[in-house]
Amino acid sequence: MSHTYHFQVNLGGMLDVLSNHLYKSPDVFLRELLQNGVDAVTLRQKEQPGWNGGRLTIAVEPGRRLIFRDNGAGLSEEGIHRFLAVIGQSSKTELVNGKLPEDYIGRFGIGLLSCFMVSDSIVVHTRPAAGGPAHVWTGLPDGTYTLEPLEGCPVGTAVILTAKPGMEHYFLKDEIEELVRYYGLALPVPVYLDGNPERLNSIPADFSGVSRSQLLAFGQWLFDEEFLEAIPIQTNHISGVAYVLSYPTDPSVKRGHRIYLKQMLLTEQGNTLLPPWAFFLRCFLNTRSLRPTASREDFYEDEELAAARGEFAAAVRDHLARLSQDDPDRLRGIVSVHAQAIKAMAVWDAELFGLFIDYLPFETSEGTMTGAALKRAGEAFWVNSVPKFKQLKPIFMAQGRLLICTGYTSDQELIQSLAGRFDLPIQPLHEDSMFEVMEDVTLAEQRRADTLLRAADQALRPFDCQAQLRRFLPADLPTLYAMSDEVQFLRQLQSAQDMSGGIFSSALSSMLSSVEERPLASLYLNLNSPIVQRMVTMDSPELLSGMTQVLYVQALLAGGHPLRGGELKTMNRALLELLEHTTGPEAP
C-alpha cells in the first residue's frame, strides 16, 4: 500500500540558491519589500473600491534596523500560515476567471526569503484591512517561526529587519533612498522615508504628452548624462522613453537601461526586450503584460515579448521618420555620431538596415550622399579602395558619372544590399567597366603612338602589365592603372613573398610558380595629358621606357596598390637614366 509524503525543504539550502544563483545582489531584498508592499495596496484597492490612500513608509535606524511598512490589505492568521510559512506559495497566484491576475507584481512567493540575505530574522507585524486581530510573525533561517497576537498594530503590514554582520551598509538612509529610486522609481504607490514628506518616486505614467525638453531633463536626472534625443514610447506592451546617446558606443554594450515590470525595476540589460540595434539608446521602459523569469530579473521569451520588441522598433522608426520631415538637421546630427556603429550592425541586422539606410552617409564623387539620395541617383559604380577612389574621382566628376567609395568598414556590404534590395543600377567598377569612363582613340592617333606603345609594353612586361592608349578627363592625370581580381591576388602574394622568409616564402613561391599564364594588368595612357602628348612625339625607346616605368609606379601609388621591391628599384633606376639623358653621365 502506497503512502503520500510531503517534500522537506532545507531552508539553508534555499537561501544559498537565493543568494548565489537566483538573485544577483543582496540589495534585491528592498525590491522584494517594495513589490510585496505595492501588491498589498493593490489587493486592498480591489477589496475596498474607492480607497486610494495607499503608501509605503521606510524607517531606518542607521546601520542597525529597518522597518518597511505598507497600509495595504494585511494578513489574517490563516493568511500568515498559508503565505508566510509555505515556501513557494503566493497570495497573488489565485486564479481569477481561470487566469492569474495581471495587476500584481509578484508571482513566486519566495521574495520575502531574500530578506535573510541581510538579516538573521524577519519580523512581520500585520493587521488585515478586512477586519480581525493583528499578529506578529517571526521567521528564522533555520526554518522555524513563531506567531503571537499583537496589540496596537495599524492596518497593513510592517517588516522589521535587523542588520546582520557585514550588511550594515544596506541600513543607511542614503543607501535606502538610492535603492528605492533605483528599483521603485516608476511604482504607482508613493514611497516615503519616515519623517520626510518628499515622495521618493514620482514620474509621469504616460510620456507621450511630455515635451522634449522635459523628457531630456528627466533623462539627464535619471541617467546622469545628456542625450541627443528623447523618443517617447507608448504602445500596447510598453511605455517610457528611449534616449539617444550623445557619444559613439560599442554595439556589444547592452547594459545601462532601466526596464520595469509593473513599475518595478526588472533589469538593466536590454538583451531580451530591446532589438539588437538599440545599443545607441538608453531606455527607461515599463511593461505590464510580459512574463518575468523566476528571479524577476529578465523576461520569458514568448510571443508577447516578440510583439513588444516589434512595437519598440516601430516607435523608434516612426520617430526618426518624423524627424526626417520636421527636423532633418537633428536626425543628421544623430546619425553623424553613431554612423560607424550603426553601419556595422546594419550589415547583418535587416531591421536596423531598413531603419537607417536612408540616413547613412557614403562618400561619393559628388560628395557625401545618404542612402536615400543614392536611391534617386540612377546609375553608379562603387570601388572598394579609398586610394583608388581618390584616383578615379576626378574622372567621374569630369564626366558627370557617380562613383561610390566602399573602402571603409561595412560600406561595401551596405551598398551591395542597397542595390539588391531596391533594384538599383549600382555595380562594382571592374576593369571592363573602365571603358565606360574612357574614350577610344582614333586609328590615326593609335598609329602615331606606335613607338610609345611598343616601348611602354617592353618596359611594363616584367610587371605583367600592358599599355593602352585612351582619352579621359581630367587632362592632368597622365595614367591610370587597372587590373583584374586575379592580378590583384598575384600582387598580394608577391608582396607577401617579398616580406617573408623561410617555409612561408617557399610556399608562396610554389603558389606563384603554379600560375601557368598570368593575366595582364593595364596602364592606360591618357592622350588628353600634355605629358602623354609629348611622349607620342618622342622617338627614343630608352627614354620612353624610363618615363613609362616612372608613370607606372606613380599610377600604382595613386591607386593605393602595394609596391613590390623590384618596382621601387625600377623607378629609381629609371629616374637616374632620365637624369643622365638630360644632363649627361656623371663625371668620374
mmCIF file of C-alpha atoms in Angstrom, residues 96-298:
data_model
loop_
_atom_site.group_PDB
_atom_site.id
_atom_site.type_symbol
_atom_site.label_atom_id
_atom_site.label_comp_id
_atom_site.label_asym_id
_atom_site.label_seq_id
_atom_site.Cartn_x
_atom_site.Cartn_y
_atom_site.Cartn_z
ATOM 1 C CA VAL A 96 -9.346 34.784 -11.343
ATOM 2 C CA ASN A 97 -11.712 33.588 -14.059
ATOM 3 C CA GLY A 98 -9.204 30.872 -14.892
ATOM 4 C CA LYS A 99 -6.261 33.297 -15.229
ATOM 5 C CA LEU A 100 -3.554 34.689 -12.991
ATOM 6 C CA PRO A 101 -4.281 38.316 -12.054
ATOM 7 C CA GLU A 102 -2.205 40.747 -14.124
ATOM 8 C CA ASP A 103 -2.123 43.679 -11.702
ATOM 9 C CA TYR A 104 0.211 42.081 -9.152
ATOM 10 C CA ILE A 105 3.968 42.250 -9.478
ATOM 11 C CA GLY A 106 4.936 39.128 -7.550
ATOM 12 C CA ARG A 107 4.120 35.541 -8.524
ATOM 13 C CA PHE A 108 6.507 33.065 -6.939
ATOM 14 C CA GLY A 109 6.033 33.516 -3.200
ATOM 15 C CA ILE A 110 9.722 33.333 -2.262
ATOM 16 C CA GLY A 111 10.630 37.040 -2.348
ATOM 17 C CA LEU A 112 10.396 37.562 1.415
ATOM 18 C CA LEU A 113 13.162 34.993 1.923
ATOM 19 C CA SER A 114 15.593 37.403 0.254
ATOM 20 C CA CYS A 115 15.493 39.418 3.487
ATOM 21 C CA PHE A 116 17.515 36.637 5.124
ATOM 22 C CA MET A 117 20.408 37.784 2.921
ATOM 23 C CA VAL A 118 20.745 40.932 5.058
ATOM 24 C CA SER A 119 19.056 39.955 8.333
ATOM 25 C CA ASP A 120 19.106 36.894 10.596
ATOM 26 C CA SER A 121 15.428 37.296 11.345
ATOM 27 C CA ILE A 122 12.276 38.546 9.619
ATOM 28 C CA VAL A 123 9.675 40.051 11.901
ATOM 29 C CA VAL A 124 6.265 40.820 10.403
ATOM 30 C CA HIS A 125 3.558 42.878 12.136
ATOM 31 C CA THR A 126 0.254 42.654 10.256
ATOM 32 C CA ARG A 127 -3.430 43.512 10.634
ATOM 33 C CA PRO A 128 -5.967 42.668 7.903
ATOM 34 C CA ALA A 129 -7.916 45.559 6.392
ATOM 35 C CA ALA A 130 -10.961 43.268 6.173
ATOM 36 C CA GLY A 131 -11.089 43.083 9.966
ATOM 37 C CA GLY A 132 -9.659 40.784 12.588
ATOM 38 C CA PRO A 133 -6.823 40.717 15.117
ATOM 39 C CA ALA A 134 -3.211 41.684 14.498
ATOM 40 C CA HIS A 135 -0.317 39.254 14.773
ATOM 41 C CA VAL A 136 3.466 39.266 14.910
ATOM 42 C CA TRP A 137 5.237 36.595 12.882
ATOM 43 C CA THR A 138 8.949 35.943 13.404
ATOM 44 C CA GLY A 139 10.847 33.786 10.924
ATOM 45 C CA LEU A 140 14.378 32.427 11.338
ATOM 46 C CA PRO A 141 16.865 30.998 8.802
ATOM 47 C CA ASP A 142 16.684 27.540 10.379
ATOM 48 C CA GLY A 143 13.129 27.184 9.099
ATOM 49 C CA THR A 144 11.316 27.830 12.383
ATOM 50 C CA TYR A 145 8.857 30.614 13.045
ATOM 51 C CA THR A 146 6.652 31.905 15.853
ATOM 52 C CA LEU A 147 3.233 33.564 15.741
ATOM 53 C CA GLU A 148 1.756 35.687 18.514
ATOM 54 C CA PRO A 149 -1.121 38.127 18.863
ATOM 55 C CA LEU A 150 -0.239 41.825 18.728
ATOM 56 C CA GLU A 151 -1.892 44.924 20.137
ATOM 57 C CA GLY A 152 -1.760 48.436 18.715
ATOM 58 C CA CYS A 153 -0.891 47.474 15.120
ATOM 59 C CA PRO A 154 -2.352 49.642 12.332
ATOM 60 C CA VAL A 155 -3.973 48.108 9.246
ATOM 61 C CA GLY A 156 -1.383 46.785 6.841
ATOM 62 C CA THR A 157 1.987 45.113 7.265
ATOM 63 C CA ALA A 158 5.353 46.106 8.714
ATOM 64 C CA VAL A 159 8.500 44.075 8.031
ATOM 65 C CA ILE A 160 11.275 44.583 10.584
ATOM 66 C CA LEU A 161 14.847 43.616 9.714
ATOM 67 C CA THR A 162 17.980 43.784 11.850
ATOM 68 C CA ALA A 163 21.311 44.128 10.056
ATOM 69 C CA LYS A 164 23.497 41.068 10.270
ATOM 70 C CA PRO A 165 27.293 41.499 10.320
ATOM 71 C CA GLY A 166 28.675 42.755 7.029
ATOM 72 C CA MET A 167 25.310 44.091 5.803
ATOM 73 C CA GLU A 168 25.132 47.309 7.833
ATOM 74 C CA HIS A 169 25.632 49.487 4.727
ATOM 75 C CA TYR A 170 22.178 48.441 3.470
ATOM 76 C CA PHE A 171 20.674 50.017 6.590
ATOM 77 C CA LEU A 172 21.637 53.623 5.874
ATOM 78 C CA LYS A 173 19.206 56.341 4.734
ATOM 79 C CA ASP A 174 21.235 57.370 1.687
ATOM 80 C CA GLU A 175 21.513 53.758 0.532
ATOM 81 C CA ILE A 176 17.795 53.149 1.064
ATOM 82 C CA GLU A 177 16.881 56.308 -0.871
ATOM 83 C CA GLU A 178 19.128 55.269 -3.761
ATOM 84 C CA LEU A 179 17.713 51.717 -3.860
ATOM 85 C CA VAL A 180 14.103 52.941 -3.718
ATOM 86 C CA ARG A 181 14.687 55.279 -6.661
ATOM 87 C CA TYR A 182 16.623 52.580 -8.477
ATOM 88 C CA TYR A 183 14.099 49.780 -8.069
ATOM 89 C CA GLY A 184 10.863 51.638 -7.404
ATOM 90 C CA LEU A 185 11.103 54.905 -9.340
ATOM 91 C CA ALA A 186 8.120 54.019 -11.529
ATOM 92 C CA LEU A 187 5.900 52.496 -8.808
ATOM 93 C CA PRO A 188 2.318 53.823 -8.728
ATOM 94 C CA VAL A 189 2.264 53.791 -4.906
ATOM 95 C CA PRO A 190 4.154 56.632 -3.175
ATOM 96 C CA VAL A 191 7.202 55.686 -1.099
ATOM 97 C CA TYR A 192 8.440 57.869 1.772
ATOM 98 C CA LEU A 193 11.262 57.833 4.282
ATOM 99 C CA ASP A 194 9.753 58.129 7.744
ATOM 100 C CA GLY A 195 9.686 61.787 8.759
ATOM 101 C CA ASN A 196 10.342 63.124 5.246
ATOM 102 C CA PRO A 197 7.281 64.486 3.359
ATOM 103 C CA GLU A 198 9.050 64.318 -0.016
ATOM 104 C CA ARG A 199 7.991 61.362 -2.138
ATOM 105 C CA LEU A 200 10.941 59.261 -3.318
ATOM 106 C CA ASN A 201 9.244 58.053 -6.534
ATOM 107 C CA SER A 202 7.373 60.444 -8.787
ATOM 108 C CA ILE A 203 7.281 60.265 -12.591
ATOM 109 C CA PRO A 204 4.527 60.580 -15.246
ATOM 110 C CA ALA A 205 2.615 57.430 -16.162
ATOM 111 C CA ASP A 206 2.407 58.419 -19.835
ATOM 112 C CA PHE A 207 5.352 60.115 -21.561
ATOM 113 C CA SER A 208 3.620 60.712 -24.893
ATOM 114 C CA GLY A 209 2.321 64.137 -23.831
ATOM 115 C CA VAL A 210 5.533 65.328 -22.168
ATOM 116 C CA SER A 211 7.625 67.939 -24.005
ATOM 117 C CA ARG A 212 11.013 67.068 -25.483
ATOM 118 C CA SER A 213 12.842 69.410 -23.121
ATOM 119 C CA GLN A 214 11.133 67.829 -20.103
ATOM 120 C CA LEU A 215 11.958 64.332 -21.330
ATOM 121 C CA LEU A 216 15.602 65.266 -21.845
ATOM 122 C CA ALA A 217 15.752 66.849 -18.381
ATOM 123 C CA PHE A 218 14.246 63.708 -16.854
ATOM 124 C CA GLY A 219 16.749 61.527 -18.718
ATOM 125 C CA GLN A 220 19.657 63.648 -17.533
ATOM 126 C CA TRP A 221 18.426 63.354 -13.947
ATOM 127 C CA LEU A 222 17.771 59.610 -14.176
ATOM 128 C CA PHE A 223 20.939 58.520 -16.012
ATOM 129 C CA ASP A 224 23.207 61.425 -15.033
ATOM 130 C CA GLU A 225 24.162 62.224 -18.633
ATOM 131 C CA GLU A 226 22.991 64.371 -21.522
ATOM 132 C CA PHE A 227 21.299 62.898 -24.595
ATOM 133 C CA LEU A 228 20.866 63.943 -28.214
ATOM 134 C CA GLU A 229 17.215 62.998 -28.452
ATOM 135 C CA ALA A 230 14.292 61.638 -26.421
ATOM 136 C CA ILE A 231 11.896 59.213 -28.127
ATOM 137 C CA PRO A 232 8.580 58.693 -26.296
ATOM 138 C CA ILE A 233 7.415 55.068 -26.318
ATOM 139 C CA GLN A 234 3.707 54.353 -25.801
ATOM 140 C CA THR A 235 2.474 51.021 -27.193
ATOM 141 C CA ASN A 236 0.216 48.141 -26.194
ATOM 142 C CA HIS A 237 3.008 46.431 -24.258
ATOM 143 C CA ILE A 238 5.473 49.135 -23.198
ATOM 144 C CA SER A 239 5.678 52.799 -22.224
ATOM 145 C CA GLY A 240 8.576 55.101 -21.407
ATOM 146 C CA VAL A 241 11.382 56.895 -23.208
ATOM 147 C CA ALA A 242 14.305 55.837 -25.403
ATOM 148 C CA TYR A 243 17.221 58.255 -25.206
ATOM 149 C CA VAL A 244 19.828 58.644 -27.961
ATOM 150 C CA LEU A 245 23.367 58.679 -26.551
ATOM 151 C CA SER A 246 25.494 61.741 -27.288
ATOM 152 C CA TYR A 247 28.655 59.713 -27.967
ATOM 153 C CA PRO A 248 29.604 56.673 -30.076
ATOM 154 C CA THR A 249 29.196 53.381 -28.273
ATOM 155 C CA ASP A 250 30.173 49.758 -28.740
ATOM 156 C CA PRO A 251 27.385 47.561 -30.186
ATOM 157 C CA SER A 252 28.276 44.895 -27.611
ATOM 158 C CA VAL A 253 27.167 47.141 -24.724
ATOM 159 C CA LYS A 254 23.731 46.000 -23.531
ATOM 160 C CA ARG A 255 23.627 47.447 -20.004
ATOM 161 C CA GLY A 256 22.603 50.784 -18.557
ATOM 162 C CA HIS A 257 18.843 50.681 -19.183
ATOM 163 C CA ARG A 258 16.003 50.898 -16.650
ATOM 164 C CA ILE A 259 13.397 48.332 -17.642
ATOM 165 C CA TYR A 260 10.435 47.866 -15.290
ATOM 166 C CA LEU A 261 7.688 45.297 -14.920
ATOM 167 C CA LYS A 262 4.504 46.774 -13.454
ATOM 168 C CA GLN A 263 6.524 49.803 -12.310
ATOM 169 C CA MET A 264 9.138 47.652 -10.509
ATOM 170 C CA LEU A 265 12.682 47.569 -11.897
ATOM 171 C CA LEU A 266 13.300 44.232 -13.564
ATOM 172 C CA THR A 267 16.637 44.616 -15.352
ATOM 173 C CA GLU A 268 19.314 46.955 -16.662
ATOM 174 C CA GLN A 269 20.016 44.600 -19.550
ATOM 175 C CA GLY A 270 18.443 45.172 -22.943
ATOM 176 C CA ASN A 271 19.126 41.684 -24.302
ATOM 177 C CA THR A 272 15.567 40.378 -24.374
ATOM 178 C CA LEU A 273 13.144 43.283 -24.714
ATOM 179 C CA LEU A 274 15.228 45.558 -26.928
ATOM 180 C CA PRO A 275 16.253 44.797 -30.540
ATOM 181 C CA PRO A 276 19.987 44.123 -31.062
ATOM 182 C CA TRP A 277 20.434 47.507 -32.755
ATOM 183 C CA ALA A 278 19.291 49.506 -29.709
ATOM 184 C CA PHE A 279 22.895 49.805 -28.469
ATOM 185 C CA PHE A 280 22.927 53.554 -29.238
ATOM 186 C CA LEU A 281 19.892 54.067 -26.969
ATOM 187 C CA ARG A 282 19.497 54.285 -23.212
ATOM 188 C CA CYS A 283 15.953 53.227 -22.308
ATOM 189 C CA PHE A 284 13.541 53.864 -19.460
ATOM 190 C CA LEU A 285 10.639 51.488 -20.090
ATOM 191 C CA ASN A 286 7.754 49.936 -18.191
ATOM 192 C CA THR A 287 5.635 46.949 -19.205
ATOM 193 C CA ARG A 288 2.633 45.323 -17.590
ATOM 194 C CA SER A 289 1.888 42.235 -19.658
ATOM 195 C CA LEU A 290 5.253 40.497 -20.148
ATOM 196 C CA ARG A 291 6.185 37.460 -18.057
ATOM 197 C CA PRO A 292 9.200 37.617 -15.728
ATOM 198 C CA THR A 293 11.591 34.777 -15.058
ATOM 199 C CA ALA A 294 11.705 33.203 -11.586
ATOM 200 C CA SER A 295 14.363 35.674 -10.402
ATOM 201 C CA ARG A 296 12.330 38.590 -11.809
ATOM 202 C CA GLU A 297 15.482 39.880 -13.452
ATOM 203 C CA ASP A 298 14.505 39.211 -17.081
#
